[in-house]
Amino acid sequence: MCPQGYTCCTSDMEENLAMLSRREMEGILKDAGRSLQNTLNGQFKVFDGYFLELQNRSAVRLQEMFPAIWGVVYSHTSEVFSDLYMDLKLYYRGSNVNLEEVLNEFWAKLLEKLFYLSNKQYVIGEDYLECVSKQMDTLRPFGDIPHVVKTLVMRTFVAARYFVQGLVVSGDVVRKVSQVQLSQECTRAMMKMTYCPHCRGMASARPCANYCSNVMKGCLANQADLNTEWRHLAETLIQVADRFYGPSGVDGVLLSLPLRISEAMQTMGDNIMSINNKLYQACGTLREEGAHSTGGGESMKRERVTVEDKLETFSSKIEKLVSDVSMRLREMQSYWVSFPSLLCSDRVATGTGAEDKCWNGISRARYLPEVMGDGLASQINNPEVEIDITKPDMTIRQQIMQLKIMTHRLKNAYNGQDVDFQDTSDDTSGSGSGTCMEEMCSRSPKIVNPPTERPVYYPNLPVNKEVKALANQNLPCIAIYLLPLLILLLRR
């Protein structure tokens, strides 16, 4: 492995030193990967904890506020509200829940319950209540509030769901790529750069800066190809995070949800007689029970409390949280292409005249070859690490695909669109990362990339005379088809 000439290392010693170089390099890569994983996991835990806290505070606020405002009405409708909050939490956690259907079903069930309570003097069956719920879009008993709530909740929860998944996927990609083994060519290059000076009796010689860069860029060529999609994912995560604070951010949407629901119920209560009459016309007249209850219309009237009256000042905590995670994401954008300079920073020769006295792989002298670019394709002429650029590492290619998928999902989430329920694909990443949320890991994609093989080249390909002969043998078949046409023409 070392240059020919004077040496104090046997072949066995060189092999052992090569394995030592490999272990050291892989250990450094795994340590760096664990550090980044811990950063991403820390950001995930902070945001996840805060978002769950907001959901719990919103649910508790409803439980504390509604009994005082709605009394017996709340006791008959509390299950509808608890189901809503449960479904919202399941959706955020990554379950296969259609959020739009959850919200539509919530308002439909609430309409059924309120109609039933305002008409307790009548016999109302399940079929009749089903007819009532189908009139939601026509009657709009809650005014514009269901549409406003759907818009706000969809945008907030879709963004939050895929934001945390993006952090999970990022950590998972780092973990898997950190476990990719170094090639034999890289091992030889690392040994030559690190330990051959010792074998030549120049233990104090340090590698030339450009020499070290070429070795590291060759060893980490596949990892550098993650750079483009890694940057795209980080940039998209930052964009989504920016939507989490402000009047329509997560604080405002979640904490105002009980007030918006109460306002919607008050809207129905103000118009209960008109709404009931329209429902009677659409679904049919009702038969009274033997024992009459008091008119239900009055039970729906309450003192109006609007969102603007009670909404608190938005917390500065979410703004600090977003600022922190955005800073971390910006710091990690160049992670995959910064490795060579990072790993060479404490290895190379420095100081006055270092360029002429450093180890260049052969002796103590200036290193003349130019520094290669980043990525696999740029290593075609790397003088230090021999690489077949037609055979990329398939583990890393799969992780590049995972980054693309996650970025696509986040871009849709930024616009409030959930791609899980727009197509049949189910390619969420995140399995086995250690930061995976409940039920999220089970939904990982199985992406299989076909191996890239070098095309087979056959020199001096012989002429296949048999194939040429077969072309002539097809002529009688053509004549058979042309014969009936010829006979028809002659008859004419």
Tab-separated table of C-alpha atoms in Angstrom:
chain	number	residue	atom	x	y	z
A	1	MET	CA	0.000	0.000	0.000
A	2	CYS	CA	2.849	2.378	0.825
A	3	PRO	CA	5.242	3.703	-1.858
A	4	GLN	CA	8.044	1.357	-2.913
A	5	GLY	CA	11.384	1.944	-1.224
A	6	TYR	CA	12.678	2.108	2.299
A	7	THR	CA	10.077	0.952	4.827
A	8	CYS	CA	9.956	-0.469	8.320
A	9	CYS	CA	6.472	-2.022	7.839
A	10	THR	CA	5.842	-5.568	6.623
A	11	SER	CA	2.838	-6.427	4.448
A	12	ASP	CA	1.025	-7.783	7.508
A	13	MET	CA	1.716	-4.556	9.383
A	14	GLU	CA	0.327	-2.563	6.478
A	15	GLU	CA	-2.852	-4.698	6.482
A	16	ASN	CA	-3.288	-4.168	10.213
A	17	LEU	CA	-2.719	-0.425	9.875
A	18	ALA	CA	-5.253	-0.320	7.028
A	19	MET	CA	-7.883	-1.965	9.221
A	20	LEU	CA	-7.014	0.479	11.995
A	21	SER	CA	-7.519	3.388	9.577
A	22	ARG	CA	-10.895	1.985	8.600
A	23	ARG	CA	-12.066	1.565	12.181
A	24	GLU	CA	-10.945	5.073	13.083
A	25	MET	CA	-12.687	6.646	10.082
A	26	GLU	CA	-15.935	4.718	10.552
A	27	GLY	CA	-15.882	5.580	14.255
A	28	ILE	CA	-15.569	9.290	13.464
A	29	LEU	CA	-18.456	9.098	10.972
A	30	LYS	CA	-20.705	7.274	13.445
A	31	ASP	CA	-19.885	9.744	16.226
A	32	ALA	CA	-20.714	12.680	13.951
A	33	GLY	CA	-23.926	10.954	12.890
A	34	ARG	CA	-24.959	10.309	16.496
A	35	SER	CA	-24.351	13.947	17.345
A	36	LEU	CA	-26.604	15.139	14.520
A	37	GLN	CA	-29.215	12.502	15.385
A	38	ASN	CA	-29.273	13.743	18.970
A	39	THR	CA	-29.773	17.312	17.743
A	40	LEU	CA	-32.675	16.308	15.501
A	41	ASN	CA	-34.173	14.096	18.192
A	42	GLY	CA	-33.922	16.942	20.692
A	43	GLN	CA	-35.759	19.313	18.353
A	44	PHE	CA	-38.410	16.652	17.727
A	45	LYS	CA	-39.000	16.113	21.452
A	46	VAL	CA	-39.295	19.829	22.190
A	47	PHE	CA	-41.786	20.526	19.413
A	48	ASP	CA	-43.719	17.299	19.953
A	49	GLY	CA	-44.030	17.996	23.679
A	50	TYR	CA	-45.221	21.553	23.099
A	51	PHE	CA	-47.786	20.593	20.452
A	52	LEU	CA	-49.233	17.830	22.643
A	53	GLU	CA	-49.350	20.271	25.552
A	54	LEU	CA	-51.371	22.699	23.411
A	55	GLN	CA	-53.807	19.949	22.438
A	56	ASN	CA	-54.293	19.003	26.095
A	57	ARG	CA	-54.747	22.644	27.142
A	58	SER	CA	-57.364	23.121	24.431
A	59	ALA	CA	-59.286	20.020	25.531
A	60	VAL	CA	-59.135	21.044	29.200
A	61	ARG	CA	-60.294	24.562	28.318
A	62	LEU	CA	-63.356	23.127	26.591
A	63	GLN	CA	-64.121	20.831	29.536
A	64	GLU	CA	-63.892	23.747	31.982
A	65	MET	CA	-65.772	26.317	29.873
A	66	PHE	CA	-68.666	24.360	28.350
A	67	PRO	CA	-70.455	23.141	31.522
A	68	ALA	CA	-70.807	26.752	32.693
A	69	ILE	CA	-72.048	27.994	29.318
A	70	TRP	CA	-74.055	25.031	28.024
A	71	GLY	CA	-75.056	23.078	31.121
A	72	VAL	CA	-77.149	20.006	30.235
A	73	VAL	CA	-76.464	20.500	26.513
A	74	TYR	CA	-72.758	19.834	27.153
A	75	SER	CA	-73.452	16.716	29.201
A	76	HIS	CA	-75.292	15.249	26.196
A	77	THR	CA	-72.646	16.303	23.641
A	78	SER	CA	-69.374	15.808	25.559
A	79	GLU	CA	-68.618	12.530	23.766
A	80	VAL	CA	-68.632	14.329	20.403
A	81	PHE	CA	-65.959	16.740	21.667
A	82	SER	CA	-63.780	14.055	23.271
A	83	ASP	CA	-63.903	12.033	20.028
A	84	LEU	CA	-62.772	15.100	18.086
A	85	TYR	CA	-59.730	15.682	20.293
A	86	MET	CA	-58.850	11.983	20.233
A	87	ASP	CA	-58.969	11.891	16.430
A	88	LEU	CA	-56.886	15.060	16.183
A	89	LYS	CA	-54.226	13.500	18.396
A	90	LEU	CA	-54.262	10.251	16.407
A	91	TYR	CA	-53.859	12.153	13.166
A	92	TYR	CA	-50.921	14.152	14.509
A	93	ARG	CA	-49.312	10.941	15.740
A	94	GLY	CA	-49.264	9.562	12.190
A	95	SER	CA	-52.301	7.267	12.268
A	96	ASN	CA	-54.215	6.528	9.085
A	97	VAL	CA	-56.914	9.112	9.863
A	98	ASN	CA	-58.477	11.362	7.236
A	99	LEU	CA	-58.497	14.744	8.954
A	100	GLU	CA	-61.033	16.326	6.606
A	101	GLU	CA	-63.473	13.464	7.225
A	102	VAL	CA	-62.919	13.782	10.986
A	103	LEU	CA	-63.915	17.452	10.932
A	104	ASN	CA	-66.916	16.870	8.656
A	105	GLU	CA	-68.125	14.034	10.871
A	106	PHE	CA	-67.691	16.163	14.006
A	107	TRP	CA	-69.997	18.922	12.738
A	108	ALA	CA	-72.510	16.397	11.425
A	109	LYS	CA	-72.649	14.572	14.787
A	110	LEU	CA	-72.892	17.861	16.655
A	111	LEU	CA	-75.824	18.905	14.461
A	112	GLU	CA	-77.581	15.596	15.153
A	113	LYS	CA	-77.097	15.974	18.919
A	114	LEU	CA	-78.270	19.586	19.033
A	115	PHE	CA	-81.287	18.882	16.825
A	116	TYR	CA	-82.252	15.962	19.039
A	117	LEU	CA	-81.936	18.081	22.208
A	118	SER	CA	-84.045	20.879	20.714
A	119	ASN	CA	-86.779	18.400	19.708
A	120	LYS	CA	-86.963	16.096	22.728
A	121	GLN	CA	-90.760	16.160	22.597
A	122	TYR	CA	-90.643	14.133	19.368
A	123	VAL	CA	-89.763	10.537	18.549
A	124	ILE	CA	-86.559	10.735	16.485
A	125	GLY	CA	-84.991	7.622	14.995
A	126	GLU	CA	-81.485	6.991	13.640
A	127	ASP	CA	-82.642	7.274	10.029
A	128	TYR	CA	-84.131	10.689	10.699
A	129	LEU	CA	-80.932	11.895	12.391
A	130	GLU	CA	-78.916	10.638	9.416
A	131	CYS	CA	-81.151	12.727	7.157
A	132	VAL	CA	-80.531	15.727	9.438
A	133	SER	CA	-76.747	15.387	9.211
A	134	LYS	CA	-76.950	15.251	5.399
A	135	GLN	CA	-78.431	18.759	5.383
A	136	MET	CA	-75.222	20.322	6.786
A	137	ASP	CA	-73.994	21.822	3.524
A	138	THR	CA	-77.455	23.030	2.478
A	139	LEU	CA	-78.602	24.602	5.747
A	140	ARG	CA	-75.218	25.760	7.128
A	141	PRO	CA	-76.637	25.775	10.683
A	142	PHE	CA	-73.292	26.840	12.180
A	143	GLY	CA	-72.664	29.634	9.692
A	144	ASP	CA	-69.144	29.974	8.251
A	145	ILE	CA	-67.439	28.653	11.381
A	146	PRO	CA	-67.054	25.005	10.220
A	147	HIS	CA	-65.299	26.212	7.064
A	148	VAL	CA	-63.027	28.548	9.064
A	149	VAL	CA	-62.212	25.817	11.599
A	150	LYS	CA	-61.500	23.285	8.851
A	151	THR	CA	-59.117	25.658	7.092
A	152	LEU	CA	-57.226	26.538	10.274
A	153	VAL	CA	-57.110	23.041	11.746
A	154	MET	CA	-56.147	21.383	8.453
A	155	ARG	CA	-53.311	23.816	7.874
A	156	THR	CA	-52.027	23.534	11.449
A	157	PHE	CA	-52.281	19.779	11.944
A	158	VAL	CA	-51.067	18.777	8.478
A	159	ALA	CA	-48.037	21.043	8.894
A	160	ALA	CA	-47.336	19.764	12.424
A	161	ARG	CA	-47.747	16.101	11.451
A	162	TYR	CA	-45.287	16.285	8.572
A	163	PHE	CA	-42.912	18.645	10.334
A	164	VAL	CA	-42.251	16.107	13.090
A	165	GLN	CA	-42.110	13.324	10.503
A	166	GLY	CA	-39.514	15.376	8.628
A	167	LEU	CA	-37.347	15.534	11.748
A	168	VAL	CA	-37.788	11.797	12.262
A	169	VAL	CA	-36.877	10.983	8.652
A	170	SER	CA	-33.823	13.255	8.797
A	171	GLY	CA	-32.504	11.433	11.854
A	172	ASP	CA	-33.228	8.079	10.258
A	173	VAL	CA	-31.303	9.017	7.102
A	174	VAL	CA	-28.304	10.103	9.180
A	175	ARG	CA	-28.366	6.842	11.144
A	176	LYS	CA	-28.499	4.614	8.070
A	177	VAL	CA	-25.878	6.534	6.100
A	178	SER	CA	-23.524	6.560	9.114
A	179	GLN	CA	-23.556	2.747	9.023
A	180	VAL	CA	-22.415	2.504	5.386
A	181	GLN	CA	-19.053	0.766	5.280
A	182	LEU	CA	-16.028	2.323	3.621
A	183	SER	CA	-14.767	0.759	0.405
A	184	GLN	CA	-11.489	-1.154	0.100
A	185	GLU	CA	-10.078	1.625	-2.086
A	186	CYS	CA	-10.930	4.185	0.604
A	187	THR	CA	-9.305	2.011	3.273
A	188	ARG	CA	-6.078	1.802	1.257
A	189	ALA	CA	-6.079	5.568	0.648
A	190	MET	CA	-6.643	6.301	4.347
A	191	MET	CA	-3.805	3.945	5.328
A	192	LYS	CA	-1.466	5.523	2.779
A	193	MET	CA	-2.237	9.041	4.025
A	194	THR	CA	-2.222	8.302	7.761
A	195	TYR	CA	0.336	5.571	8.478
A	196	CYS	CA	2.686	5.313	5.478
A	197	PRO	CA	4.721	8.279	6.796
A	198	HIS	CA	5.347	6.188	9.940
A	199	CYS	CA	6.511	3.269	7.838
A	200	ARG	CA	8.894	5.590	5.998
A	201	GLY	CA	10.374	6.909	9.244
A	202	MET	CA	8.568	10.271	8.997
A	203	ALA	CA	6.194	9.948	11.942
A	204	SER	CA	5.939	13.721	12.379
A	205	ALA	CA	4.921	14.345	8.753
A	206	ARG	CA	1.331	15.509	8.328
A	207	PRO	CA	-0.698	15.209	5.104
A	208	CYS	CA	-0.860	18.113	2.655
A	209	ALA	CA	-4.205	19.920	2.845
A	210	ASN	CA	-5.214	19.253	-0.779
A	211	TYR	CA	-4.031	15.645	-0.517
A	212	CYS	CA	-6.253	15.065	2.518
A	213	SER	CA	-9.183	16.745	0.745
A	214	ASN	CA	-8.929	14.407	-2.248
A	215	VAL	CA	-8.738	11.320	-0.024
A	216	MET	CA	-11.787	12.397	2.002
A	217	LYS	CA	-13.801	13.523	-1.035
A	218	GLY	CA	-13.135	10.147	-2.644
A	219	CYS	CA	-14.032	8.195	0.483
A	220	LEU	CA	-17.220	10.185	1.079
A	221	ALA	CA	-18.277	10.686	-2.546
A	222	ASN	CA	-21.596	8.833	-2.153
A	223	GLN	CA	-22.439	10.660	1.073
A	224	ALA	CA	-21.869	14.016	-0.649
A	225	ASP	CA	-24.589	13.138	-3.174
A	226	LEU	CA	-27.117	13.540	-0.344
A	227	ASN	CA	-26.351	17.256	-0.244
A	228	THR	CA	-28.952	18.546	-2.726
A	229	GLU	CA	-31.968	16.712	-1.314
A	230	TRP	CA	-30.754	17.233	2.258
A	231	ARG	CA	-30.679	20.990	1.684
A	232	HIS	CA	-34.134	20.912	0.067
A	233	LEU	CA	-35.571	19.081	3.075
A	234	ALA	CA	-33.967	21.455	5.584
A	235	GLU	CA	-35.199	24.520	3.666
A	236	THR	CA	-38.744	23.124	3.470
A	237	LEU	CA	-38.759	22.268	7.187
A	238	ILE	CA	-37.802	25.875	7.934
A	239	GLN	CA	-40.623	27.174	5.719
A	240	VAL	CA	-43.180	24.943	7.452
A	241	ALA	CA	-41.889	25.904	10.895
A	242	ASP	CA	-42.394	29.601	10.100
A	243	ARG	CA	-46.151	28.942	9.943
A	244	PHE	CA	-46.322	27.818	13.559
A	245	TYR	CA	-46.473	31.245	15.183
A	246	GLY	CA	-48.643	34.297	14.667
A	247	PRO	CA	-52.444	34.787	14.789
A	248	SER	CA	-53.042	31.654	12.704
A	249	GLY	CA	-50.241	29.643	14.328
A	250	VAL	CA	-50.549	26.565	16.492
A	251	ASP	CA	-51.220	28.522	19.722
A	252	GLY	CA	-54.050	30.552	18.254
A	253	VAL	CA	-55.691	27.680	16.385
A	254	LEU	CA	-55.676	25.149	19.213
A	255	LEU	CA	-56.489	27.441	22.119
A	256	SER	CA	-59.298	29.176	20.227
A	257	LEU	CA	-60.929	25.912	19.093
A	258	PRO	CA	-63.350	25.603	22.092
A	259	LEU	CA	-64.453	29.212	21.630
A	260	ARG	CA	-65.070	28.737	17.916
A	261	ILE	CA	-67.129	25.608	18.572
A	262	SER	CA	-69.168	27.440	21.225
A	263	GLU	CA	-69.734	30.340	18.851
A	264	ALA	CA	-70.945	27.889	16.175
A	265	MET	CA	-73.418	26.372	18.657
A	266	GLN	CA	-74.656	29.848	19.572
A	267	THR	CA	-75.193	30.605	15.886
A	268	MET	CA	-77.419	27.543	15.616
A	269	GLY	CA	-79.207	28.466	18.833
A	270	ASP	CA	-80.032	31.932	17.522
A	271	ASN	CA	-81.698	30.406	14.455
A	272	ILE	CA	-83.004	27.180	15.962
A	273	MET	CA	-86.678	27.655	14.994
A	274	SER	CA	-85.885	28.411	11.359
A	275	ILE	CA	-83.391	25.541	11.189
A	276	ASN	CA	-85.887	23.082	12.710
A	277	ASN	CA	-88.602	24.041	10.239
A	278	LYS	CA	-86.258	23.561	7.294
A	279	LEU	CA	-85.204	20.169	8.626
A	280	TYR	CA	-88.851	19.133	9.050
A	281	GLN	CA	-89.442	20.008	5.401
A	282	ALA	CA	-86.339	18.104	4.225
A	283	CYS	CA	-86.659	15.012	6.409
A	284	GLY	CA	-90.377	14.825	7.222
A	285	THR	CA	-92.672	15.667	10.123
A	286	LEU	CA	-92.042	14.165	13.550
A	287	ARG	CA	-94.471	12.306	15.794
A	288	GLU	CA	-94.826	13.624	19.353
A	289	GLU	CA	-94.240	11.419	22.351
A	290	GLY	CA	-96.970	10.836	24.909
A	291	ALA	CA	-95.247	12.840	27.642
A	292	HIS	CA	-94.286	16.288	26.366
A	293	SER	CA	-90.962	17.824	27.171
A	294	THR	CA	-90.431	21.548	27.348
A	295	GLY	CA	-89.596	23.206	24.044
A	296	GLY	CA	-86.021	22.497	23.091
A	297	GLY	CA	-85.491	25.728	21.194
A	298	GLU	CA	-85.013	27.760	24.361
A	299	SER	CA	-82.310	25.402	25.670
A	300	MET	CA	-80.045	26.406	22.772
A	301	LYS	CA	-80.021	30.126	23.563
A	302	ARG	CA	-76.938	31.325	25.454
A	303	GLU	CA	-75.072	34.556	26.013
A	304	ARG	CA	-72.815	34.975	22.996
A	305	VAL	CA	-69.091	34.693	23.709
A	306	THR	CA	-66.918	35.316	20.631
A	307	VAL	CA	-63.379	34.210	19.970
A	308	GLU	CA	-62.187	37.812	19.950
A	309	ASP	CA	-63.495	38.340	23.485
A	310	LYS	CA	-61.534	35.515	25.097
A	311	LEU	CA	-58.497	34.766	22.915
A	312	GLU	CA	-55.300	35.251	24.880
A	313	THR	CA	-52.105	36.879	23.703
A	314	PHE	CA	-50.108	34.406	21.690
A	315	SER	CA	-47.292	32.713	23.532
A	316	SER	CA	-43.723	33.744	22.780
A	317	LYS	CA	-42.649	30.184	23.526
A	318	ILE	CA	-43.557	28.881	20.072
A	319	GLU	CA	-41.682	31.779	18.460
A	320	LYS	CA	-38.528	30.885	20.398
A	321	LEU	CA	-39.020	27.209	19.579
A	322	VAL	CA	-39.341	27.938	15.848
A	323	SER	CA	-36.330	30.248	15.937
A	324	ASP	CA	-34.219	27.577	17.614
A	325	VAL	CA	-35.186	24.742	15.277
A	326	SER	CA	-34.686	26.980	12.220
A	327	MET	CA	-31.183	27.865	13.400
A	328	ARG	CA	-30.330	24.185	13.896
A	329	LEU	CA	-31.672	23.262	10.471
A	330	ARG	CA	-29.627	26.000	8.792
A	331	GLU	CA	-26.494	24.797	10.576
A	332	MET	CA	-26.938	21.252	9.288
A	333	GLN	CA	-27.653	22.168	5.648
A	334	SER	CA	-24.054	21.646	4.504
A	335	TYR	CA	-23.504	18.578	6.705
A	336	TRP	CA	-22.753	16.060	3.951
A	337	VAL	CA	-20.319	18.193	1.927
A	338	SER	CA	-18.545	19.679	4.955
A	339	PHE	CA	-17.160	16.316	6.094
A	340	PRO	CA	-13.885	16.433	4.096
A	341	SER	CA	-12.831	19.820	5.467
A	342	LEU	CA	-14.050	18.868	8.947
A	343	LEU	CA	-12.083	15.613	9.005
A	344	CYS	CA	-8.963	17.204	7.531
A	345	SER	CA	-8.978	20.243	9.823
A	346	ASP	CA	-6.954	18.572	12.598
A	347	ARG	CA	-4.923	16.224	10.390
A	348	VAL	CA	-3.128	18.388	7.845
A	349	ALA	CA	0.161	20.212	8.065
A	350	THR	CA	-0.061	23.883	9.023
A	351	GLY	CA	2.292	26.768	9.513
A	352	THR	CA	4.938	28.531	7.451
A	353	GLY	CA	6.230	26.428	4.557
A	354	ALA	CA	3.843	23.578	5.375
A	355	GLU	CA	2.889	23.109	1.731
A	356	ASP	CA	6.466	22.150	0.823
A	357	LYS	CA	7.127	19.903	3.813
A	358	CYS	CA	3.853	17.974	4.078
A	359	TRP	CA	3.233	14.321	3.232
A	360	ASN	CA	1.882	14.060	-0.320
A	361	GLY	CA	1.444	10.288	-0.385
A	362	ILE	CA	4.951	9.606	-1.681
A	363	SER	CA	7.335	11.855	0.201
A	364	ARG	CA	7.613	15.154	2.019
A	365	ALA	CA	6.925	17.624	-0.776
A	366	ARG	CA	4.282	19.842	-2.327
A	367	TYR	CA	1.061	18.138	-3.472
A	368	LEU	CA	0.445	19.038	-7.115
A	369	PRO	CA	-2.901	17.472	-8.252
A	370	GLU	CA	-5.986	19.695	-8.112
A	371	VAL	CA	-8.732	19.197	-5.541
A	372	MET	CA	-11.773	17.265	-6.773
A	373	GLY	CA	-15.339	18.513	-6.480
A	374	ASP	CA	-18.057	17.038	-4.250
A	375	GLY	CA	-20.101	13.963	-5.127
A	376	LEU	CA	-19.596	10.693	-6.947
A	377	ALA	CA	-19.505	12.057	-10.509
A	378	SER	CA	-16.718	14.499	-9.610
A	379	GLN	CA	-14.376	11.681	-8.557
A	380	ILE	CA	-13.828	10.244	-12.021
A	381	ASN	CA	-10.244	11.596	-12.052
A	382	ASN	CA	-9.516	11.429	-8.325
A	383	PRO	CA	-5.806	10.517	-8.090
A	384	GLU	CA	-6.067	9.090	-4.560
A	385	VAL	CA	-9.194	6.926	-4.419
A	386	GLU	CA	-10.174	4.710	-7.337
A	387	ILE	CA	-13.966	4.852	-7.717
A	388	ASP	CA	-16.375	3.329	-10.216
A	389	ILE	CA	-18.824	6.216	-10.651
A	390	THR	CA	-21.300	3.908	-12.441
A	391	LYS	CA	-21.896	1.921	-9.231
A	392	PRO	CA	-23.332	4.223	-6.530
A	393	ASP	CA	-23.996	2.935	-3.036
A	394	MET	CA	-27.575	1.674	-3.049
A	395	THR	CA	-28.231	2.360	0.654
A	396	ILE	CA	-27.421	6.011	0.095
A	397	ARG	CA	-29.492	6.135	-3.113
A	398	GLN	CA	-32.478	4.836	-1.145
A	399	GLN	CA	-31.975	7.535	1.468
A	400	ILE	CA	-31.848	10.197	-1.244
A	401	MET	CA	-35.254	8.929	-2.376
A	402	GLN	CA	-36.560	9.123	1.200
A	403	LEU	CA	-35.475	12.754	1.397
A	404	LYS	CA	-37.253	13.532	-1.894
A	405	ILE	CA	-40.471	11.888	-0.680
A	406	MET	CA	-40.396	13.755	2.628
A	407	THR	CA	-39.701	17.093	0.949
A	408	HIS	CA	-42.650	16.528	-1.395
A	409	ARG	CA	-44.923	15.814	1.567
A	410	LEU	CA	-43.729	18.900	3.426
A	411	LYS	CA	-44.301	21.157	0.415
A	412	ASN	CA	-47.887	19.925	0.252
A	413	ALA	CA	-48.238	20.299	4.022
A	414	TYR	CA	-47.095	23.919	3.737
A	415	ASN	CA	-50.212	24.514	1.630
A	416	GLY	CA	-52.437	22.557	4.025
A	417	GLN	CA	-52.638	19.503	1.754
A	418	ASP	CA	-52.238	15.959	3.055
A	419	VAL	CA	-50.850	13.771	0.274
A	420	ASP	CA	-51.690	10.626	2.248
A	421	PHE	CA	-55.325	11.144	1.322
A	422	GLN	CA	-54.803	12.500	-2.184
A	423	ASP	CA	-53.313	9.344	-3.701
A	424	THR	CA	-52.773	5.700	-2.855
A	425	SER	CA	-49.068	5.949	-2.099
A	426	ASP	CA	-48.008	5.137	1.433
A	427	ASP	CA	-44.331	5.924	1.473
A	428	THR	CA	-43.788	7.706	4.761
A	429	SER	CA	-40.273	7.162	5.988
A	430	GLY	CA	-39.036	6.952	9.525
A	431	SER	CA	-38.777	3.288	10.491
A	432	GLY	CA	-36.201	2.336	13.014
A	433	SER	CA	-34.855	5.806	13.697
A	434	GLY	CA	-35.337	5.693	17.422
A	435	THR	CA	-37.277	8.978	17.193
A	436	CYS	CA	-40.306	7.387	15.546
A	437	MET	CA	-43.727	8.277	16.833
A	438	GLU	CA	-46.414	5.707	17.603
A	439	GLU	CA	-47.794	4.001	14.477
A	440	MET	CA	-45.507	6.062	12.237
A	441	CYS	CA	-42.808	3.419	11.941
A	442	SER	CA	-45.178	0.789	10.572
A	443	ARG	CA	-45.911	2.956	7.557
A	444	SER	CA	-42.412	3.025	6.076
A	445	PRO	CA	-41.961	2.590	2.327
A	446	LYS	CA	-40.203	-0.280	0.688
A	447	ILE	CA	-38.240	1.432	-2.018
A	448	VAL	CA	-36.218	-0.889	-4.197
A	449	ASN	CA	-33.752	0.692	-6.580
A	450	PRO	CA	-32.461	-1.557	-9.379
A	451	PRO	CA	-28.682	-2.021	-9.164
A	452	THR	CA	-26.640	0.004	-11.609
A	453	GLU	CA	-24.468	-2.314	-13.668
A	454	ARG	CA	-21.741	-1.464	-16.106
A	455	PRO	CA	-22.897	-2.129	-19.666
A	456	VAL	CA	-21.345	-5.216	-21.247
A	457	TYR	CA	-19.072	-4.423	-24.179
A	458	TYR	CA	-18.368	-7.070	-26.825
A	459	PRO	CA	-15.334	-6.234	-28.978
A	460	ASN	CA	-15.359	-7.293	-32.654
A	461	LEU	CA	-18.909	-8.541	-32.629
A	462	PRO	CA	-19.182	-11.209	-35.419
A	463	VAL	CA	-21.750	-10.809	-38.180
A	464	ASN	CA	-24.660	-13.125	-37.587
A	465	LYS	CA	-25.346	-14.603	-41.039
A	466	GLU	CA	-28.157	-16.764	-39.714
A	467	VAL	CA	-30.098	-13.726	-38.649
A	468	LYS	CA	-29.764	-12.254	-42.131
A	469	ALA	CA	-30.995	-15.495	-43.639
A	470	LEU	CA	-34.091	-15.380	-41.447
A	471	ALA	CA	-35.100	-12.088	-43.024
A	472	ASN	CA	-35.191	-13.745	-46.441
A	473	GLN	CA	-37.198	-16.676	-45.091
A	474	ASN	CA	-40.025	-14.315	-44.172
A	475	LEU	CA	-40.639	-13.357	-47.843
A	476	PRO	CA	-42.910	-16.336	-48.707
A	477	CYS	CA	-45.166	-15.338	-45.815
A	478	ILE	CA	-45.560	-11.866	-47.304
A	479	ALA	CA	-46.343	-13.365	-50.733
A	480	ILE	CA	-49.159	-15.442	-49.248
A	481	TYR	CA	-50.810	-12.266	-47.926
A	482	LEU	CA	-50.387	-10.423	-51.243
A	483	LEU	CA	-51.768	-13.279	-53.436
A	484	PRO	CA	-55.516	-12.736	-52.612
A	485	LEU	CA	-55.119	-9.024	-53.338
A	486	LEU	CA	-53.584	-9.806	-56.744
A	487	ILE	CA	-56.434	-12.233	-57.662
A	488	LEU	CA	-59.011	-9.572	-56.700
A	489	LEU	CA	-57.365	-7.018	-58.974
A	490	LEU	CA	-57.249	-9.474	-61.927
A	491	ARG	CA	-60.982	-10.218	-61.561
A	492	ARG	CA	-61.734	-6.522	-61.816
